[in-house]
PDB file of C-alpha atoms in Angstrom:
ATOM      1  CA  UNK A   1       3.421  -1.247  10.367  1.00 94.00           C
ATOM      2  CA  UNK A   2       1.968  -2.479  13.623  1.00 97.00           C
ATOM      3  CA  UNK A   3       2.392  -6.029  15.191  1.00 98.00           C
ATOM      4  CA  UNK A   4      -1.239  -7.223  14.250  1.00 98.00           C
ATOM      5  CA  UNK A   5       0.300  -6.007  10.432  1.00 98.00           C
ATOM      6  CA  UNK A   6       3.221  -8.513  10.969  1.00 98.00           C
ATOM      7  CA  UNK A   7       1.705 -11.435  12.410  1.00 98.00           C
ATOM      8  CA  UNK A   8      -1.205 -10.794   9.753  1.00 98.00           C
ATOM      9  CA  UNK A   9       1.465 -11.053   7.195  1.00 98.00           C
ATOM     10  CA  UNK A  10       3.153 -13.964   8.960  1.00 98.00           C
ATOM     11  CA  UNK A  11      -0.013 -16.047   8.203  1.00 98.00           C
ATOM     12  CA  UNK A  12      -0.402 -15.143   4.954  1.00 98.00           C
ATOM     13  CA  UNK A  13       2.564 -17.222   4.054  1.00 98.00           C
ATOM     14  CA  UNK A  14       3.018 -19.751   6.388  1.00 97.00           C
ATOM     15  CA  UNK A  15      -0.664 -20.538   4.833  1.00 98.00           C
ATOM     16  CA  UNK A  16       1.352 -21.398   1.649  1.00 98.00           C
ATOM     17  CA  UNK A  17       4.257 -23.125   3.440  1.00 98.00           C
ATOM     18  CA  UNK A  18       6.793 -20.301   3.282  1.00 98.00           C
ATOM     19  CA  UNK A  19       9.597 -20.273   5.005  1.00 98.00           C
ATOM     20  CA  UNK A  20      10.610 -16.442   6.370  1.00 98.00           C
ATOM     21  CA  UNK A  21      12.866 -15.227   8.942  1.00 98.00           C
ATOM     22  CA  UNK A  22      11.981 -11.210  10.446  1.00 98.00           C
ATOM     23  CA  UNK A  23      14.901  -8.992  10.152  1.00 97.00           C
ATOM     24  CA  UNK A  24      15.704  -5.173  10.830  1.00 94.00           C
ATOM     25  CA  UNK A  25      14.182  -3.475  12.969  1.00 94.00           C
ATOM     26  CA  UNK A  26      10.695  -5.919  13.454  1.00 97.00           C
ATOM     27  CA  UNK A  27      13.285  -8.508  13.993  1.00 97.00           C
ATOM     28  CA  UNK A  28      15.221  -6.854  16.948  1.00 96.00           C
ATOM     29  CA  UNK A  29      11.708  -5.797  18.571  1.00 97.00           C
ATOM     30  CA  UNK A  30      11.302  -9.969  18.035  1.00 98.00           C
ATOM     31  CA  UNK A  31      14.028 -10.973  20.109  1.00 97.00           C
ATOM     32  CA  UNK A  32      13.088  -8.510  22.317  1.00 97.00           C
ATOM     33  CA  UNK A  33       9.871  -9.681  23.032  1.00 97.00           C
ATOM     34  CA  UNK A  34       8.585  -5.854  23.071  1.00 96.00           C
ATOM     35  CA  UNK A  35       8.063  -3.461  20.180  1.00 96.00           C
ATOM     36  CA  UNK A  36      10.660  -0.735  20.750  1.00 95.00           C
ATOM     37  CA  UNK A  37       9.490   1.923  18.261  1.00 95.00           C
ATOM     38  CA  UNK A  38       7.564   2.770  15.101  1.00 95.00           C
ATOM     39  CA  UNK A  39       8.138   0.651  12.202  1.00 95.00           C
ATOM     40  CA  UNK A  40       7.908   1.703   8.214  1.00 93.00           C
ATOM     41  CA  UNK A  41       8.150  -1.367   7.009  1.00 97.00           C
ATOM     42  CA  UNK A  42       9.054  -5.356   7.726  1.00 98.00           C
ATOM     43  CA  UNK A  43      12.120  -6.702   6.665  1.00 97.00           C
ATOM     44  CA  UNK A  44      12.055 -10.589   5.692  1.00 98.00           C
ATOM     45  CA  UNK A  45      13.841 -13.416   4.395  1.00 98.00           C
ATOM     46  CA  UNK A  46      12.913 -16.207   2.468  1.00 98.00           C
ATOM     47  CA  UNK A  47      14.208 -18.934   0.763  1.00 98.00           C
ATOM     48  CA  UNK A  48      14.423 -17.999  -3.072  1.00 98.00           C
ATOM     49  CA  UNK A  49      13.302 -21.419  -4.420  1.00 98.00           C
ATOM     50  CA  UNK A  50      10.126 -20.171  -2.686  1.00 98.00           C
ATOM     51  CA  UNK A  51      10.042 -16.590  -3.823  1.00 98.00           C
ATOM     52  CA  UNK A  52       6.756 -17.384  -6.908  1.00 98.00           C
ATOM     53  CA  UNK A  53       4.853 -18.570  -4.130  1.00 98.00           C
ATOM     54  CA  UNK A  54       5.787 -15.980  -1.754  1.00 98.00           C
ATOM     55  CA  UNK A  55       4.902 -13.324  -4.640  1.00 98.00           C
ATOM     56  CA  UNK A  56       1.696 -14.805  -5.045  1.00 98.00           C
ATOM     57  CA  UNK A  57       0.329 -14.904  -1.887  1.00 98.00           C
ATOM     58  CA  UNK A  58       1.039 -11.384  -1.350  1.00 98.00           C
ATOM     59  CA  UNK A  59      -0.078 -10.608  -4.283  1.00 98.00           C
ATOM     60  CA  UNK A  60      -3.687 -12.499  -3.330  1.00 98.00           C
ATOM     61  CA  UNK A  61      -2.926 -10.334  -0.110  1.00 98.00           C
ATOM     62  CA  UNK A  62      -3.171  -6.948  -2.218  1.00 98.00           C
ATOM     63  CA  UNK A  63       0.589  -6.384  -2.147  1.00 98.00           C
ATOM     64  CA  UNK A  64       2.083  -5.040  -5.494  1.00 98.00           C
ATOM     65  CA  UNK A  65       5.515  -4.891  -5.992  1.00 97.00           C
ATOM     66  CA  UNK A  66       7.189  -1.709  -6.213  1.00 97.00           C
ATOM     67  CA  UNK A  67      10.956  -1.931  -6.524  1.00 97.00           C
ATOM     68  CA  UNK A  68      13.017  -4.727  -7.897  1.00 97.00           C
ATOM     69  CA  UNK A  69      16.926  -4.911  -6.924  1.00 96.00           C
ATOM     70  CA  UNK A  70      16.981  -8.888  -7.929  1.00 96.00           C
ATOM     71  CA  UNK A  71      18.634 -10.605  -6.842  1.00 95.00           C
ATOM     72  CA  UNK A  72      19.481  -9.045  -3.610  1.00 95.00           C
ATOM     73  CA  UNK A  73      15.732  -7.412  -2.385  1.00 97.00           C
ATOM     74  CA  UNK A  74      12.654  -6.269  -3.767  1.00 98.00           C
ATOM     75  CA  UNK A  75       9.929  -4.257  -2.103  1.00 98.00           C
ATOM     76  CA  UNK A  76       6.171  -4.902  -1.800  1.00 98.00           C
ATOM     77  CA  UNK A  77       3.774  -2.742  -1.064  1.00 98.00           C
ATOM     78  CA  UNK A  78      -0.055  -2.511  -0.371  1.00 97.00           C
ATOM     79  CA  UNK A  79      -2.951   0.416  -0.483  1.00 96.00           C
ATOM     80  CA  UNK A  80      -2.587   0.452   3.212  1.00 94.00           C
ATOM     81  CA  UNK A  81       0.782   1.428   2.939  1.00 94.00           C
ATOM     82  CA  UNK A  82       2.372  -1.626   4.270  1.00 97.00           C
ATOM     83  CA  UNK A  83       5.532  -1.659   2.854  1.00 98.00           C
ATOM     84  CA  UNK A  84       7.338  -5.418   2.937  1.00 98.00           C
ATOM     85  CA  UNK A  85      11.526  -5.532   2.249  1.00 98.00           C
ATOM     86  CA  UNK A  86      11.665  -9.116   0.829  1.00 98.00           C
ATOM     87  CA  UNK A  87      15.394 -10.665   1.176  1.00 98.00           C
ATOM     88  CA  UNK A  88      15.673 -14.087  -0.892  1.00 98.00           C
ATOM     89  CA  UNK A  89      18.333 -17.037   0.461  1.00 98.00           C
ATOM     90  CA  UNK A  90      19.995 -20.013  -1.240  1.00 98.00           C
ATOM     91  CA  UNK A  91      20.852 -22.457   1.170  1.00 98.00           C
ATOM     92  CA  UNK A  92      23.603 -24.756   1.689  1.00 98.00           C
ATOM     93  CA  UNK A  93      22.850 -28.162   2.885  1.00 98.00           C
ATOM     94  CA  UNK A  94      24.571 -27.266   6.509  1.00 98.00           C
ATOM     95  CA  UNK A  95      21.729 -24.821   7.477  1.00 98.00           C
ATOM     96  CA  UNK A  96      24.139 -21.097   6.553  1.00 98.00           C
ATOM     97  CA  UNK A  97      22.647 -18.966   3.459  1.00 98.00           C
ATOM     98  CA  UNK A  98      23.682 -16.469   1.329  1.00 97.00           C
ATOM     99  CA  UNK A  99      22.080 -13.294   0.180  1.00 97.00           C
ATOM    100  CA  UNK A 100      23.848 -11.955  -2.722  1.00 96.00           C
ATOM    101  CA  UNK A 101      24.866  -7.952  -2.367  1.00 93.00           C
ATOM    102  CA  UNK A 102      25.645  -5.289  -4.652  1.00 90.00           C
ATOM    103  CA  UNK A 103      28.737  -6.303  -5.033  1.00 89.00           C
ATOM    104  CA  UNK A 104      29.178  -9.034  -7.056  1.00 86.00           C
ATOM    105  CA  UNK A 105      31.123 -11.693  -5.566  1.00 90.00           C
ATOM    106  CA  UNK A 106      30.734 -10.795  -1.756  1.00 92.00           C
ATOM    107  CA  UNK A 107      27.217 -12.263  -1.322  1.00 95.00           C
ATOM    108  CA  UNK A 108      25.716 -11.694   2.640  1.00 94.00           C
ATOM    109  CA  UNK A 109      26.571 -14.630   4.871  1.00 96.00           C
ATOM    110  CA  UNK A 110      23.879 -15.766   7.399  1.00 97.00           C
ATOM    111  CA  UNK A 111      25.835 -19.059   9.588  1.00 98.00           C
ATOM    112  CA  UNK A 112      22.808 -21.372  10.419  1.00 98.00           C
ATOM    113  CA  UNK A 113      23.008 -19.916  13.998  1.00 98.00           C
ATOM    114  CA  UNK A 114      21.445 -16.736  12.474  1.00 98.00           C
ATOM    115  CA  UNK A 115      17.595 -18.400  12.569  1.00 98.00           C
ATOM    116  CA  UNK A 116      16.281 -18.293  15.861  1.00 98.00           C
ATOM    117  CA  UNK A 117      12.319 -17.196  17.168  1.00 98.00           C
ATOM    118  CA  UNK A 118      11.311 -14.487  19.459  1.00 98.00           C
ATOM    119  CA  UNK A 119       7.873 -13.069  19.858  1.00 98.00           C
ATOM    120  CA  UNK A 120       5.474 -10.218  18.800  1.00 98.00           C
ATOM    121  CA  UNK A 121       2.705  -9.913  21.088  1.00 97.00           C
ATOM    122  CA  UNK A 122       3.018 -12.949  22.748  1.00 97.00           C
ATOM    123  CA  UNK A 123       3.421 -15.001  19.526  1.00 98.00           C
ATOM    124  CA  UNK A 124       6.467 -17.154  18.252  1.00 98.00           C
ATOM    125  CA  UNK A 125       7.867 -15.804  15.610  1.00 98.00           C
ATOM    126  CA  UNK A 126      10.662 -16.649  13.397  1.00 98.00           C
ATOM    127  CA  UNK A 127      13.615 -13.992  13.253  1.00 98.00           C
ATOM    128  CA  UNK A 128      17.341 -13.159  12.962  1.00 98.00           C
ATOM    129  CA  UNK A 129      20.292 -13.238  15.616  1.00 98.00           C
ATOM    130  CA  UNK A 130      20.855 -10.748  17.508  1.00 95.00           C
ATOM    131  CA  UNK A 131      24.571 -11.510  16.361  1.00 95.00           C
ATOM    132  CA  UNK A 132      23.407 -11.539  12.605  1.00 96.00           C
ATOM    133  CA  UNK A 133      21.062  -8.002  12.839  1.00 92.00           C
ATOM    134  CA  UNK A 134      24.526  -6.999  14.585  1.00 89.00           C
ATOM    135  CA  UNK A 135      26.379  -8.269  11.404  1.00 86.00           C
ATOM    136  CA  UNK A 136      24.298  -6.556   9.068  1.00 82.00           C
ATOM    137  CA  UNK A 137      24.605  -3.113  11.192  1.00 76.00           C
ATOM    138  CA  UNK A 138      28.237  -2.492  10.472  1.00 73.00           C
ATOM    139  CA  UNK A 139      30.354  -0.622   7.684  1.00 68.00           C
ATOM    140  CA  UNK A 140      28.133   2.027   7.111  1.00 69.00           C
ATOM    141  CA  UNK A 141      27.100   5.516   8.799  1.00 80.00           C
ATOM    142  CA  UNK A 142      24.329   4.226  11.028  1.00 77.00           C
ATOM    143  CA  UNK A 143      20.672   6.035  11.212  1.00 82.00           C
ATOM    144  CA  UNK A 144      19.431   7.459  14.436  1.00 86.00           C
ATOM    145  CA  UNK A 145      16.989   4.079  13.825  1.00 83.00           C
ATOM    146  CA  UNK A 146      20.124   1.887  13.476  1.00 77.00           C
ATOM    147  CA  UNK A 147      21.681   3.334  17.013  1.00 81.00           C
ATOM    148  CA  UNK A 148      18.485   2.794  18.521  1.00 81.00           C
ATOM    149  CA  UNK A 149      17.861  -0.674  17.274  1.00 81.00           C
ATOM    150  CA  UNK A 150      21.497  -1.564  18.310  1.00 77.00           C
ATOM    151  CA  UNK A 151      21.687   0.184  21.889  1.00 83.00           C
ATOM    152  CA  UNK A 152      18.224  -2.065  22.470  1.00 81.00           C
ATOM    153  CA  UNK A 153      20.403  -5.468  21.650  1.00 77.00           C
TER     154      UNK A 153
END
């Protein structure tokens, strides 16, 4: 996944009015400014009132999906090998979301402080805190991708 893949992507569904925040790793590079490493795949959030139009304009994009965990994530993919890692969010009125997580009744928590920009190649692009990519690095044996991402923040 390169940064002309992202913004690419990016345009694709702010064509249709989406709104999508960049997480993981892309996301870090974001509020970097700088891309940091190699990237498999994007991570994103949306809001899930808008998830049939977000599935339909990557699916007019060529993306297929390709593993459903509803209602926590679900994974897109395309025959360039772009891999997306959707995330859908029900927001409150005050700006926070919720994700829900595998385990029922402890849903992910994003404070409305968590949606901020940075930029991919010079471009404004709408992302995650670096305290909320933080938040979502913790109880759990962390990757040699995850100690990179996290020594770069």
């Amino acid at each position: 996944m390169t940064g002309e893949d992202v913004l690419e992507i990016l345009d694709v569904l702010q064509m249709v009015g989406a709104d999508i925040w960049i997480g993981g790793g892309w996301g870090i590079d974001a509020l970097l400014g700088t891309q940091t490493r190699t990237h498999r795949d994007l991570d994103l959030m949306h809001r899930q009132e808008q998830e049939p139009t977000v599935v339909e304009a990557l699916a007019e994009a060529g993306f297929a999906e390709s593993l459903d965990w509803r209602p926590v994530r679900f994974v897109v993919a395309d025959p360039q090998r772009r891999e997306l890692d959707l995330h859908p969010l029900v927001f409150a009125p005050d700006g926070s979301a919720t994700q829900a997580s595998t385990e029922p009744g402890r849903p992910f928590i994003y404070p409305a402080t968590s949606f901020v920009t940075g930029q991919i190649q010079n471009i404004t692009v709408p992302c995650l805190s670096a305290e909320q990519q933080v938040y979502f690095h913790q109880g759990y044996e962390p990757t040699d991708r995850d100690r990179h991402d996290m020594a770069q923040l």
